[in-house]
Amino acid sequence: MQKITTFLERYLSPIGAKLAANRPLTAVRDGIALAMPLIIVGSAAMLLANGFSIAPLKEWLIGNGIFDWLVKIVNASFGLVGLVSVIGISYRYANELKVDGLSSGAISLASFFLVTPDLIAKDGTGISFAYLGAAGLFAAILISLISTKIFAWFVSHKIQIKMPDGVPPAVASSFAALIPGAVIIVFWGLVFAGLKLTPFDNIHQVLQVLLGQPLSAFGGSLAGAIIVSMITSLFWFVGIHGGNITGAIMSPIWLGLMAENLKVYEGDVHAVMPHIVTQPFMDMFVYLGGGGATIGLVVAMILTAKSQRYKTLKMLITPPGLFNINEPTMFGVPVVLNVKLVIPFVFVPVVNAIIAYLTMASGLVHATVGIVIPWTMPPILSGFLATGSHVSGAVLQIVLLVIDTLLYLPFMRIIDKDELAIEANEQ
């Protein structure tokens, strides 16, 4: 047991620490988080627009013009994920590099619009919501990181217009961004012009072919869900927030797949979803109760705890655990660096992924419809809403909760028995 702990601490912990400290990854994670309120609002609007999958209610919403109003909210929130992420990522990355985040964000935003193709509309020109939303996330990440890095290089080499000390800071910052901003805009303009001469036409299509399709194939597969869940648990085990590390890489992929489901669901609430593995799939079914699906451990503790320590602890960790907040469980039990719990902690989410994937693929349970549910929403209710108000989603969560509890139960009994022995010796 001790050898396992030593091995993980020696080899996995340094990797996790480096990834957690990686500036671009941190910027991507925190930048996309800026768009999460919009994603949740848009998801709620879409759920309402489709009348909770009740046909007569949806027809009534359409007949009274409420449907179009709700769709407008969806486009103005969920439909702007890529656009908002450009600003958020650039701003966060600029802060990491100790340069002006607002100027960097504005330049990155202009660059994003520059490389995004226009659509000809009846009343003039415009840009498709598809590129402004989740479909534009890969371009948003690339453009914001490269633009901010170039901006920071100019600042660090003092290649900028410096105004006298008496000039207001806002004015001085705008002039300081003039030279790097001009270079960045020209650079992306050349990229756009160059790609127009190729079959790809624009950067969005290039990234979709080179990155989007391979990463989506991995991230949307059962194997991908299993691998990511195991890596997440292993990072958590050594005390590093695994969700932050794997989420920075996988969230753009899962959000993109989720957006494709949402588009299909918007057209027909009874349609078969094109993707099973999405952000809500991972959050609400694989990580039931948080990383490691620890709500099963919480319930196992409620059922079996005999030691004074765990009797007291179960009252403290149950309320947050019901809302998927499992840090008290992770560090209170503790799960972190507790070799006696590493087996269920790593493999319970794997079991959840397999069961959820197979039941959704078979049609026994409705797949997630692209609606983002706040991660703090309690199980059963979250499963019901994430699957488009289908009871099967709630039933699946109940089944997973029972299975997770049974899997954690023997390990909980072991640590509780050990704690009882310790308490007996202290008396």
CSV table of C-alpha atoms in Angstrom, one decimal:
chain,number,residue,atom,x,y,z
A,1,MET,CA,0.0,0.0,0.0
A,2,GLN,CA,2.7,2.4,1.0
A,3,LYS,CA,4.6,1.6,-2.3
A,4,ILE,CA,1.6,2.7,-4.3
A,5,THR,CA,1.3,6.0,-2.4
A,6,THR,CA,5.0,6.6,-2.8
A,7,PHE,CA,4.9,5.9,-6.5
A,8,LEU,CA,1.9,8.2,-7.2
A,9,GLU,CA,3.4,11.0,-5.1
A,10,ARG,CA,6.8,10.7,-6.9
A,11,TYR,CA,5.6,10.4,-10.5
A,12,LEU,CA,2.1,11.7,-10.7
A,13,SER,CA,2.2,14.7,-8.3
A,14,PRO,CA,5.0,16.6,-10.1
A,15,ILE,CA,3.2,16.1,-13.5
A,16,GLY,CA,0.0,17.5,-12.0
A,17,ALA,CA,1.8,20.4,-10.3
A,18,LYS,CA,3.3,21.4,-13.6
A,19,LEU,CA,0.1,21.1,-15.5
A,20,ALA,CA,-1.7,23.1,-12.8
A,21,ALA,CA,0.9,25.8,-13.0
A,22,ASN,CA,0.8,25.9,-16.8
A,23,ARG,CA,-0.2,29.4,-17.8
A,24,PRO,CA,-1.9,28.7,-21.1
A,25,LEU,CA,-4.0,25.8,-19.6
A,26,THR,CA,-4.9,27.9,-16.6
A,27,ALA,CA,-6.0,30.8,-18.9
A,28,VAL,CA,-8.1,28.4,-21.0
A,29,ARG,CA,-9.8,26.9,-17.9
A,30,ASP,CA,-10.5,30.3,-16.3
A,31,GLY,CA,-11.3,32.1,-19.5
A,32,ILE,CA,-14.0,29.6,-20.6
A,33,ALA,CA,-15.4,29.7,-17.0
A,34,LEU,CA,-16.3,33.4,-17.8
A,35,ALA,CA,-18.9,32.0,-20.3
A,36,MET,CA,-20.4,29.5,-17.9
A,37,PRO,CA,-23.2,31.8,-16.6
A,38,LEU,CA,-24.2,32.4,-20.3
A,39,ILE,CA,-24.2,28.7,-21.0
A,40,ILE,CA,-26.4,28.0,-18.0
A,41,VAL,CA,-28.8,30.8,-18.8
A,42,GLY,CA,-29.0,29.7,-22.4
A,43,SER,CA,-29.6,26.1,-21.4
A,44,ALA,CA,-32.4,27.1,-19.1
A,45,ALA,CA,-34.0,29.1,-21.9
A,46,MET,CA,-33.7,26.2,-24.4
A,47,LEU,CA,-35.3,23.9,-21.8
A,48,LEU,CA,-38.2,26.3,-21.5
A,49,ALA,CA,-38.4,26.9,-25.2
A,50,ASN,CA,-39.0,23.2,-25.8
A,51,GLY,CA,-41.7,23.0,-23.1
A,52,PHE,CA,-39.8,20.4,-21.1
A,53,SER,CA,-40.3,18.0,-24.0
A,54,ILE,CA,-44.1,18.4,-23.7
A,55,ALA,CA,-45.5,18.8,-27.2
A,56,PRO,CA,-48.7,20.7,-26.3
A,57,LEU,CA,-46.7,23.2,-24.2
A,58,LYS,CA,-44.2,23.8,-26.9
A,59,GLU,CA,-47.0,24.4,-29.5
A,60,TRP,CA,-48.5,26.9,-27.1
A,61,LEU,CA,-45.1,28.7,-26.7
A,62,ILE,CA,-44.7,28.8,-30.5
A,63,GLY,CA,-48.3,30.0,-31.1
A,64,ASN,CA,-47.9,32.9,-28.6
A,65,GLY,CA,-44.5,34.0,-29.9
A,66,ILE,CA,-42.7,33.1,-26.6
A,67,PHE,CA,-40.7,30.4,-28.4
A,68,ASP,CA,-38.9,32.9,-30.7
A,69,TRP,CA,-38.2,35.2,-27.7
A,70,LEU,CA,-36.6,32.3,-25.8
A,71,VAL,CA,-34.5,31.2,-28.8
A,72,LYS,CA,-33.3,34.8,-29.0
A,73,ILE,CA,-32.1,34.4,-25.4
A,74,VAL,CA,-30.3,31.2,-26.3
A,75,ASN,CA,-28.5,32.8,-29.2
A,76,ALA,CA,-27.5,35.8,-27.1
A,77,SER,CA,-26.1,33.6,-24.3
A,78,PHE,CA,-25.1,30.1,-25.3
A,79,GLY,CA,-24.6,31.3,-28.8
A,80,LEU,CA,-21.8,33.6,-27.7
A,81,VAL,CA,-19.6,31.1,-25.8
A,82,GLY,CA,-16.8,31.3,-28.3
A,83,LEU,CA,-16.9,35.0,-28.5
A,84,VAL,CA,-16.9,35.5,-24.7
A,85,SER,CA,-14.1,32.9,-24.3
A,86,VAL,CA,-11.8,34.9,-26.6
A,87,ILE,CA,-12.0,37.8,-24.2
A,88,GLY,CA,-11.9,35.7,-21.1
A,89,ILE,CA,-8.9,33.6,-22.1
A,90,SER,CA,-6.9,36.5,-23.4
A,91,TYR,CA,-7.7,38.5,-20.2
A,92,ARG,CA,-6.6,35.7,-17.9
A,93,TYR,CA,-3.5,34.9,-19.9
A,94,ALA,CA,-2.5,38.6,-20.0
A,95,ASN,CA,-2.8,38.7,-16.2
A,96,GLU,CA,-0.6,35.6,-16.0
A,97,LEU,CA,2.0,37.4,-18.2
A,98,LYS,CA,1.7,40.6,-16.2
A,99,VAL,CA,0.4,42.8,-19.1
A,100,ASP,CA,-2.8,44.8,-19.6
A,101,GLY,CA,-5.6,42.3,-19.8
A,102,LEU,CA,-8.3,44.7,-21.2
A,103,SER,CA,-6.1,45.8,-24.2
A,104,SER,CA,-5.1,42.2,-24.9
A,105,GLY,CA,-8.7,41.1,-24.7
A,106,ALA,CA,-9.9,43.8,-27.1
A,107,ILE,CA,-7.1,43.0,-29.6
A,108,SER,CA,-7.9,39.2,-29.4
A,109,LEU,CA,-11.6,40.0,-29.9
A,110,ALA,CA,-10.8,42.0,-33.1
A,111,SER,CA,-8.6,39.2,-34.3
A,112,PHE,CA,-11.3,36.7,-33.8
A,113,PHE,CA,-13.8,38.7,-35.9
A,114,LEU,CA,-11.1,39.2,-38.5
A,115,VAL,CA,-10.5,35.5,-39.2
A,116,THR,CA,-14.2,34.6,-39.0
A,117,PRO,CA,-15.9,34.6,-42.4
A,118,ASP,CA,-18.9,36.8,-43.0
A,119,LEU,CA,-22.2,35.5,-44.2
A,120,ILE,CA,-24.3,37.5,-46.7
A,121,ALA,CA,-27.7,38.3,-45.3
A,122,LYS,CA,-30.6,40.0,-46.9
A,123,ASP,CA,-30.0,43.2,-45.0
A,124,GLY,CA,-26.2,43.2,-45.4
A,125,THR,CA,-23.3,41.2,-43.9
A,126,GLY,CA,-23.1,39.2,-40.6
A,127,ILE,CA,-21.4,36.4,-38.8
A,128,SER,CA,-23.0,33.1,-38.1
A,129,PHE,CA,-23.9,32.3,-34.5
A,130,ALA,CA,-22.2,28.9,-35.1
A,131,TYR,CA,-18.8,30.5,-35.2
A,132,LEU,CA,-19.6,32.8,-32.2
A,133,GLY,CA,-20.7,29.9,-30.1
A,134,ALA,CA,-19.2,26.5,-29.2
A,135,ALA,CA,-18.1,25.8,-32.8
A,136,GLY,CA,-15.7,28.7,-32.5
A,137,LEU,CA,-14.1,27.6,-29.3
A,138,PHE,CA,-11.0,26.0,-30.9
A,139,ALA,CA,-10.3,29.2,-32.8
A,140,ALA,CA,-11.0,31.3,-29.7
A,141,ILE,CA,-8.4,29.4,-27.7
A,142,LEU,CA,-5.8,29.6,-30.4
A,143,ILE,CA,-6.3,33.2,-31.3
A,144,SER,CA,-6.4,34.5,-27.7
A,145,LEU,CA,-3.3,32.6,-26.6
A,146,ILE,CA,-1.2,33.6,-29.7
A,147,SER,CA,-2.4,37.2,-29.7
A,148,THR,CA,-1.8,37.7,-26.0
A,149,LYS,CA,1.7,36.1,-26.3
A,150,ILE,CA,2.6,38.5,-29.1
A,151,PHE,CA,1.2,41.4,-27.1
A,152,ALA,CA,3.2,40.4,-24.0
A,153,TRP,CA,6.4,40.1,-26.2
A,154,PHE,CA,6.1,43.7,-27.4
A,155,VAL,CA,5.5,44.9,-23.9
A,156,SER,CA,8.4,43.0,-22.4
A,157,HIS,CA,10.7,44.4,-25.1
A,158,LYS,CA,9.2,47.9,-24.6
A,159,ILE,CA,8.2,48.2,-28.3
A,160,GLN,CA,5.3,50.5,-27.6
A,161,ILE,CA,4.3,54.1,-27.4
A,162,LYS,CA,5.0,55.5,-24.0
A,163,MET,CA,3.1,58.6,-23.0
A,164,PRO,CA,4.2,61.3,-20.5
A,165,ASP,CA,3.5,60.6,-16.8
A,166,GLY,CA,0.7,63.2,-16.6
A,167,VAL,CA,-1.4,61.3,-19.1
A,168,PRO,CA,-4.4,59.4,-17.6
A,169,PRO,CA,-3.7,55.7,-17.3
A,170,ALA,CA,-6.6,54.7,-19.6
A,171,VAL,CA,-5.2,56.9,-22.4
A,172,ALA,CA,-1.7,55.7,-21.8
A,173,SER,CA,-2.8,52.0,-22.0
A,174,SER,CA,-4.6,52.6,-25.2
A,175,PHE,CA,-1.5,54.1,-26.9
A,176,ALA,CA,0.7,51.5,-25.4
A,177,ALA,CA,-1.4,48.8,-27.2
A,178,LEU,CA,-1.3,50.6,-30.5
A,179,ILE,CA,1.9,49.1,-32.0
A,180,PRO,CA,1.4,45.5,-30.8
A,181,GLY,CA,-2.3,45.7,-31.7
A,182,ALA,CA,-1.5,46.8,-35.2
A,183,VAL,CA,1.0,44.0,-35.7
A,184,ILE,CA,-1.4,41.4,-34.3
A,185,ILE,CA,-4.3,42.6,-36.5
A,186,VAL,CA,-2.1,42.6,-39.6
A,187,PHE,CA,-0.8,39.1,-38.7
A,188,TRP,CA,-4.3,37.6,-38.4
A,189,GLY,CA,-5.4,39.5,-41.5
A,190,LEU,CA,-2.6,37.7,-43.4
A,191,VAL,CA,-3.7,34.4,-41.9
A,192,PHE,CA,-7.2,35.0,-43.1
A,193,ALA,CA,-6.1,36.1,-46.6
A,194,GLY,CA,-3.8,33.1,-46.9
A,195,LEU,CA,-6.4,30.6,-45.9
A,196,LYS,CA,-8.9,32.0,-48.4
A,197,LEU,CA,-6.5,30.7,-51.1
A,198,THR,CA,-6.8,27.1,-49.7
A,199,PRO,CA,-9.7,24.6,-49.8
A,200,PHE,CA,-10.1,25.1,-46.0
A,201,ASP,CA,-11.2,28.7,-46.6
A,202,ASN,CA,-10.9,29.8,-42.9
A,203,ILE,CA,-9.2,29.0,-39.6
A,204,HIS,CA,-12.3,27.5,-38.1
A,205,GLN,CA,-12.4,24.8,-40.8
A,206,VAL,CA,-8.7,24.1,-40.4
A,207,LEU,CA,-8.9,23.6,-36.7
A,208,GLN,CA,-12.0,21.5,-37.1
A,209,VAL,CA,-10.1,19.1,-39.4
A,210,LEU,CA,-6.8,19.1,-37.6
A,211,LEU,CA,-8.0,19.3,-34.0
A,212,GLY,CA,-11.8,19.1,-33.7
A,213,GLN,CA,-12.5,15.8,-35.4
A,214,PRO,CA,-9.7,13.8,-33.7
A,215,LEU,CA,-10.2,15.3,-30.3
A,216,SER,CA,-14.0,15.0,-30.6
A,217,ALA,CA,-13.7,11.4,-31.6
A,218,PHE,CA,-11.6,10.7,-28.5
A,219,GLY,CA,-13.6,12.9,-26.1
A,220,GLY,CA,-16.9,11.6,-27.3
A,221,SER,CA,-16.0,8.0,-27.0
A,222,LEU,CA,-16.5,5.6,-24.0
A,223,ALA,CA,-12.8,5.0,-24.0
A,224,GLY,CA,-12.1,8.7,-23.7
A,225,ALA,CA,-14.6,9.1,-20.9
A,226,ILE,CA,-12.9,6.2,-19.0
A,227,ILE,CA,-9.4,7.4,-19.5
A,228,VAL,CA,-10.2,11.0,-18.5
A,229,SER,CA,-12.1,9.9,-15.4
A,230,MET,CA,-9.2,7.8,-14.3
A,231,ILE,CA,-6.7,10.5,-14.8
A,232,THR,CA,-8.9,13.0,-13.0
A,233,SER,CA,-9.2,10.6,-10.0
A,234,LEU,CA,-5.5,9.9,-9.9
A,235,PHE,CA,-4.7,13.6,-9.8
A,236,TRP,CA,-7.3,14.1,-7.0
A,237,PHE,CA,-5.7,11.3,-5.1
A,238,VAL,CA,-2.4,13.1,-4.8
A,239,GLY,CA,-4.1,16.3,-3.7
A,240,ILE,CA,-4.3,18.1,-7.0
A,241,HIS,CA,-7.7,19.3,-8.4
A,242,GLY,CA,-8.0,16.8,-11.2
A,243,GLY,CA,-11.1,18.4,-12.6
A,244,ASN,CA,-9.3,21.7,-13.2
A,245,ILE,CA,-6.5,19.9,-15.1
A,246,THR,CA,-8.4,17.6,-17.3
A,247,GLY,CA,-11.3,20.1,-17.7
A,248,ALA,CA,-9.0,22.7,-19.2
A,249,ILE,CA,-8.2,20.2,-22.0
A,250,MET,CA,-11.5,18.4,-22.4
A,251,SER,CA,-14.1,21.0,-21.6
A,252,PRO,CA,-13.9,22.7,-25.0
A,253,ILE,CA,-14.4,19.3,-26.6
A,254,TRP,CA,-17.3,18.3,-24.4
A,255,LEU,CA,-18.9,21.8,-24.8
A,256,GLY,CA,-18.7,21.5,-28.6
A,257,LEU,CA,-20.3,18.0,-28.5
A,258,MET,CA,-23.0,19.4,-26.2
A,259,ALA,CA,-23.7,22.3,-28.6
A,260,GLU,CA,-24.3,19.8,-31.4
A,261,ASN,CA,-26.8,17.9,-29.3
A,262,LEU,CA,-28.5,21.2,-28.4
A,263,LYS,CA,-28.8,22.1,-32.0
A,264,VAL,CA,-30.5,18.8,-32.8
A,265,TYR,CA,-32.7,19.0,-29.7
A,266,GLU,CA,-33.7,22.5,-30.7
A,267,GLY,CA,-35.0,21.2,-34.0
A,268,ASP,CA,-36.8,18.1,-32.7
A,269,VAL,CA,-37.1,17.2,-29.0
A,270,HIS,CA,-37.7,13.6,-29.9
A,271,ALA,CA,-34.6,13.3,-32.1
A,272,VAL,CA,-31.8,10.9,-31.3
A,273,MET,CA,-28.9,12.8,-29.9
A,274,PRO,CA,-25.7,12.5,-32.0
A,275,HIS,CA,-23.4,12.4,-29.0
A,276,ILE,CA,-23.5,10.6,-25.7
A,277,VAL,CA,-20.4,11.9,-23.9
A,278,THR,CA,-20.8,15.6,-23.3
A,279,GLN,CA,-20.1,17.9,-20.4
A,280,PRO,CA,-23.4,17.1,-18.6
A,281,PHE,CA,-22.8,13.4,-19.1
A,282,MET,CA,-19.5,13.6,-17.3
A,283,ASP,CA,-20.7,16.1,-14.6
A,284,MET,CA,-24.1,14.5,-13.8
A,285,PHE,CA,-23.5,10.8,-14.4
A,286,VAL,CA,-19.8,9.9,-14.3
A,287,TYR,CA,-18.8,12.2,-11.5
A,288,LEU,CA,-22.0,11.7,-9.5
A,289,GLY,CA,-21.4,13.7,-6.4
A,290,GLY,CA,-18.1,15.1,-7.5
A,291,GLY,CA,-14.7,13.7,-8.5
A,292,GLY,CA,-14.5,10.0,-7.7
A,293,ALA,CA,-18.3,9.9,-7.5
A,294,THR,CA,-17.9,10.2,-3.8
A,295,ILE,CA,-21.6,10.6,-3.0
A,296,GLY,CA,-21.5,6.8,-2.9
A,297,LEU,CA,-18.9,7.0,-0.2
A,298,VAL,CA,-21.0,9.5,1.7
A,299,VAL,CA,-24.0,7.2,1.7
A,300,ALA,CA,-21.9,4.2,2.6
A,301,MET,CA,-20.6,6.2,5.6
A,302,ILE,CA,-24.2,7.0,6.6
A,303,LEU,CA,-25.1,3.4,6.5
A,304,THR,CA,-22.2,1.8,8.2
A,305,ALA,CA,-20.2,4.3,10.3
A,306,LYS,CA,-19.7,3.0,13.9
A,307,SER,CA,-16.6,5.0,14.9
A,308,GLN,CA,-17.1,8.3,16.6
A,309,ARG,CA,-15.0,10.1,14.0
A,310,TYR,CA,-17.0,9.0,11.0
A,311,LYS,CA,-20.3,9.3,12.8
A,312,THR,CA,-19.5,13.0,13.3
A,313,LEU,CA,-18.0,13.4,9.9
A,314,LYS,CA,-21.0,12.0,8.0
A,315,MET,CA,-23.1,14.9,9.4
A,316,LEU,CA,-20.6,17.4,8.1
A,317,ILE,CA,-20.0,16.0,4.6
A,318,THR,CA,-23.6,14.9,3.7
A,319,PRO,CA,-25.1,18.4,3.1
A,320,PRO,CA,-22.4,19.6,0.7
A,321,GLY,CA,-22.1,16.1,-0.8
A,322,LEU,CA,-25.8,16.3,-1.9
A,323,PHE,CA,-24.9,19.3,-3.9
A,324,ASN,CA,-21.8,17.7,-5.5
A,325,ILE,CA,-19.4,19.7,-3.3
A,326,ASN,CA,-17.0,17.0,-2.2
A,327,GLU,CA,-13.9,18.8,-0.9
A,328,PRO,CA,-15.0,18.1,2.7
A,329,THR,CA,-15.1,14.4,1.8
A,330,MET,CA,-11.8,14.5,-0.1
A,331,PHE,CA,-9.9,16.1,2.8
A,332,GLY,CA,-12.1,15.2,5.7
A,333,VAL,CA,-12.3,11.4,5.4
A,334,PRO,CA,-9.7,11.8,3.8
A,335,VAL,CA,-9.7,10.4,0.3
A,336,VAL,CA,-6.5,12.2,-0.7
A,337,LEU,CA,-3.5,9.9,-0.3
A,338,ASN,CA,-5.7,7.3,1.4
A,339,VAL,CA,-4.5,4.1,-0.3
A,340,LYS,CA,-7.4,2.1,1.3
A,341,LEU,CA,-9.8,4.1,-0.9
A,342,VAL,CA,-7.8,4.5,-4.1
A,343,ILE,CA,-9.4,1.5,-5.8
A,344,PRO,CA,-13.1,2.6,-5.6
A,345,PHE,CA,-12.1,6.2,-6.0
A,346,VAL,CA,-10.5,5.5,-9.4
A,347,PHE,CA,-12.9,2.8,-10.7
A,348,VAL,CA,-16.3,3.9,-9.5
A,349,PRO,CA,-16.5,6.7,-12.0
A,350,VAL,CA,-15.3,4.2,-14.7
A,351,VAL,CA,-18.3,1.9,-13.7
A,352,ASN,CA,-20.6,4.9,-13.9
A,353,ALA,CA,-19.2,5.9,-17.4
A,354,ILE,CA,-19.7,2.4,-18.7
A,355,ILE,CA,-23.3,1.9,-17.4
A,356,ALA,CA,-24.4,5.4,-18.4
A,357,TYR,CA,-22.9,5.1,-21.9
A,358,LEU,CA,-24.4,1.7,-22.6
A,359,THR,CA,-27.8,2.6,-21.3
A,360,MET,CA,-27.9,5.8,-23.4
A,361,ALA,CA,-26.4,4.2,-26.5
A,362,SER,CA,-29.1,1.5,-26.3
A,363,GLY,CA,-31.9,4.0,-26.0
A,364,LEU,CA,-32.9,2.7,-22.6
A,365,VAL,CA,-32.0,6.1,-21.1
A,366,HIS,CA,-32.3,9.3,-23.0
A,367,ALA,CA,-29.0,11.0,-23.8
A,368,THR,CA,-28.1,14.4,-22.5
A,369,VAL,CA,-29.7,17.0,-24.8
A,370,GLY,CA,-27.1,19.7,-24.6
A,371,ILE,CA,-28.6,21.6,-21.7
A,372,VAL,CA,-26.1,22.6,-19.0
A,373,ILE,CA,-27.3,22.1,-15.5
A,374,PRO,CA,-25.4,23.9,-12.7
A,375,TRP,CA,-23.0,21.4,-11.2
A,376,THR,CA,-24.3,22.0,-7.7
A,377,MET,CA,-27.8,20.7,-8.6
A,378,PRO,CA,-28.6,17.6,-6.6
A,379,PRO,CA,-28.7,14.1,-8.3
A,380,ILE,CA,-32.0,12.8,-9.6
A,381,LEU,CA,-33.2,16.4,-10.4
A,382,SER,CA,-30.1,17.0,-12.4
A,383,GLY,CA,-30.4,13.8,-14.3
A,384,PHE,CA,-34.1,14.6,-15.1
A,385,LEU,CA,-33.2,18.0,-16.5
A,386,ALA,CA,-30.0,17.1,-18.3
A,387,THR,CA,-31.8,14.5,-20.4
A,388,GLY,CA,-34.5,17.0,-21.5
A,389,SER,CA,-37.0,16.2,-18.7
A,390,HIS,CA,-36.9,12.5,-19.2
A,391,VAL,CA,-37.5,10.3,-16.1
A,392,SER,CA,-35.0,7.8,-17.4
A,393,GLY,CA,-32.2,10.3,-16.6
A,394,ALA,CA,-33.3,10.5,-12.9
A,395,VAL,CA,-33.8,6.7,-12.7
A,396,LEU,CA,-30.2,6.2,-14.0
A,397,GLN,CA,-28.8,8.4,-11.4
A,398,ILE,CA,-30.7,6.5,-8.7
A,399,VAL,CA,-29.3,3.2,-10.1
A,400,LEU,CA,-25.8,4.6,-10.2
A,401,LEU,CA,-26.1,5.9,-6.6
A,402,VAL,CA,-27.0,2.5,-5.4
A,403,ILE,CA,-24.2,0.8,-7.3
A,404,ASP,CA,-21.6,3.4,-6.2
A,405,THR,CA,-22.7,2.9,-2.6
A,406,LEU,CA,-22.3,-0.8,-2.8
A,407,LEU,CA,-18.9,-0.5,-4.4
A,408,TYR,CA,-17.7,1.9,-1.7
A,409,LEU,CA,-19.3,0.0,1.2
A,410,PRO,CA,-16.6,-2.7,1.8
A,411,PHE,CA,-13.8,-0.1,1.7
A,412,MET,CA,-15.8,2.2,4.1
A,413,ARG,CA,-16.2,-0.7,6.5
A,414,ILE,CA,-12.4,-1.2,6.4
A,415,ILE,CA,-11.5,2.3,7.3
A,416,ASP,CA,-14.2,2.6,9.8
A,417,LYS,CA,-13.0,-0.7,11.5
A,418,ASP,CA,-9.5,0.7,11.6
A,419,GLU,CA,-10.7,4.0,13.2
A,420,LEU,CA,-12.7,2.0,15.8
A,421,ALA,CA,-9.5,0.2,16.8
A,422,ILE,CA,-7.6,3.5,17.1
A,423,GLU,CA,-10.4,5.0,19.3
A,424,ALA,CA,-10.4,1.8,21.4
A,425,ASN,CA,-6.6,2.1,22.0
A,426,GLU,CA,-7.0,5.8,22.9
A,427,GLN,CA,-9.5,5.1,25.7
